[in-house]
Coordinates of C-alpha atoms in Angstrom, one line a residue:
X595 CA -9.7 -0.7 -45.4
X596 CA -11.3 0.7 -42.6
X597 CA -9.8 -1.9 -40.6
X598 CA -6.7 -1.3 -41.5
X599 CA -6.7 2.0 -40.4
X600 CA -8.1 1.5 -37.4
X601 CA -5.5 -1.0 -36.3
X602 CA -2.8 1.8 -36.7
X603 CA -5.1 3.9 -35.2
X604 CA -4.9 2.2 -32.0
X605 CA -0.9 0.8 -32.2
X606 CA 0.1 4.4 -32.8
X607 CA -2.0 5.6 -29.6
X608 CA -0.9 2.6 -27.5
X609 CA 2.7 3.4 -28.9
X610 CA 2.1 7.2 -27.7
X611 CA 1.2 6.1 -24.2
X612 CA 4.0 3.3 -23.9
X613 CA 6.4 6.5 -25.0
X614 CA 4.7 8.8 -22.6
X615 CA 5.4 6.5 -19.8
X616 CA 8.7 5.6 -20.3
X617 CA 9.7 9.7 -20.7
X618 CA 8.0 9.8 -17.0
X619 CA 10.4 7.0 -15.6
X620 CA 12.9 8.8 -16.8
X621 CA 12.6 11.8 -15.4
X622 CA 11.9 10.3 -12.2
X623 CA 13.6 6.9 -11.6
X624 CA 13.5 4.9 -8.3
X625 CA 15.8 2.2 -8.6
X626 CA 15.0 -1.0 -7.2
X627 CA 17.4 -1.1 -4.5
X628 CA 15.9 2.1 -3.3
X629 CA 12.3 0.4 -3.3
X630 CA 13.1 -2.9 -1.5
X631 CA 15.7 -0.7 1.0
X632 CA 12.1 1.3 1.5
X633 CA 9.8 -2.0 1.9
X634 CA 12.4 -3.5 4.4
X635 CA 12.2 -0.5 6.9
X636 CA 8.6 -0.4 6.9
X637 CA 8.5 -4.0 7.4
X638 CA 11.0 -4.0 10.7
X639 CA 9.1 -0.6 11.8
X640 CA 6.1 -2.8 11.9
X641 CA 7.6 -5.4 13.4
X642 CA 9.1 -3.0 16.5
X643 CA 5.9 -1.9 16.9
X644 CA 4.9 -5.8 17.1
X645 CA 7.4 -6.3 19.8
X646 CA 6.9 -3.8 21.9
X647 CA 3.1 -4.2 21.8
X648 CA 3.9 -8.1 22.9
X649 CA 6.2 -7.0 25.5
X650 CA 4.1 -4.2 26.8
X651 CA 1.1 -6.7 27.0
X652 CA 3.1 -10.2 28.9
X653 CA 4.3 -7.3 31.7
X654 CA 0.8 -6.1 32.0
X655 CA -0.5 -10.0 32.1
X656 CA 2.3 -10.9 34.5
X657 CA 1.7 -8.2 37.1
X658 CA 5.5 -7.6 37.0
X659 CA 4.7 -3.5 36.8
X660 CA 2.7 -3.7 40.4
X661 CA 5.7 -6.0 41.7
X662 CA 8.5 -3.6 40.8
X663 CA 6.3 -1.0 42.1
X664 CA 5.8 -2.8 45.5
X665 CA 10.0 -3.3 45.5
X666 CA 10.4 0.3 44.7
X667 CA 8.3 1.8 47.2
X668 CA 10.2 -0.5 50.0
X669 CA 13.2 1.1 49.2
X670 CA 11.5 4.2 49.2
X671 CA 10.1 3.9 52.6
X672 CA 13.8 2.5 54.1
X673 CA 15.5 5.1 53.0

């Protein structure tokens, strides 16, 4: 007998708790669509961030900064 009761013991606290959570989703729902919309801008953010990192580091490797400086400062000094 004691087994008995201790096995709806436990299904009516694991029922509590299922109940409990599902109250709390409902109070507060995120939709789906709102959590993949959410997912898909940080991922692009990131992946900005990732470009311009790239980009910022092939103009530093290329010396094309000191060139455009050099070109700039010619038409400075023309002028």
């Amino acid at each position: 007998m004691k087994r008995g009761g201790l096995g709806i013991l436990v299904f009516l606290i694991v029922a509590l708790l299922v109940a409990f959570l599902l109250m709390k989703q409902i109070q507060s729902p995120t939709s789906l669509s709102d959590k993949v919309s959410e997912k898909a801008g940080e991922i692009a953010t990131e992946a900005a961030e990732a470009a311009v990192d790239a980009i910022n580091e092939v103009v530093e490797n290329s010396g094309l900064t000191e060139k455009l400086e050099g070109i700039l400062s010619q038409i400075g000094g023309v002028g």
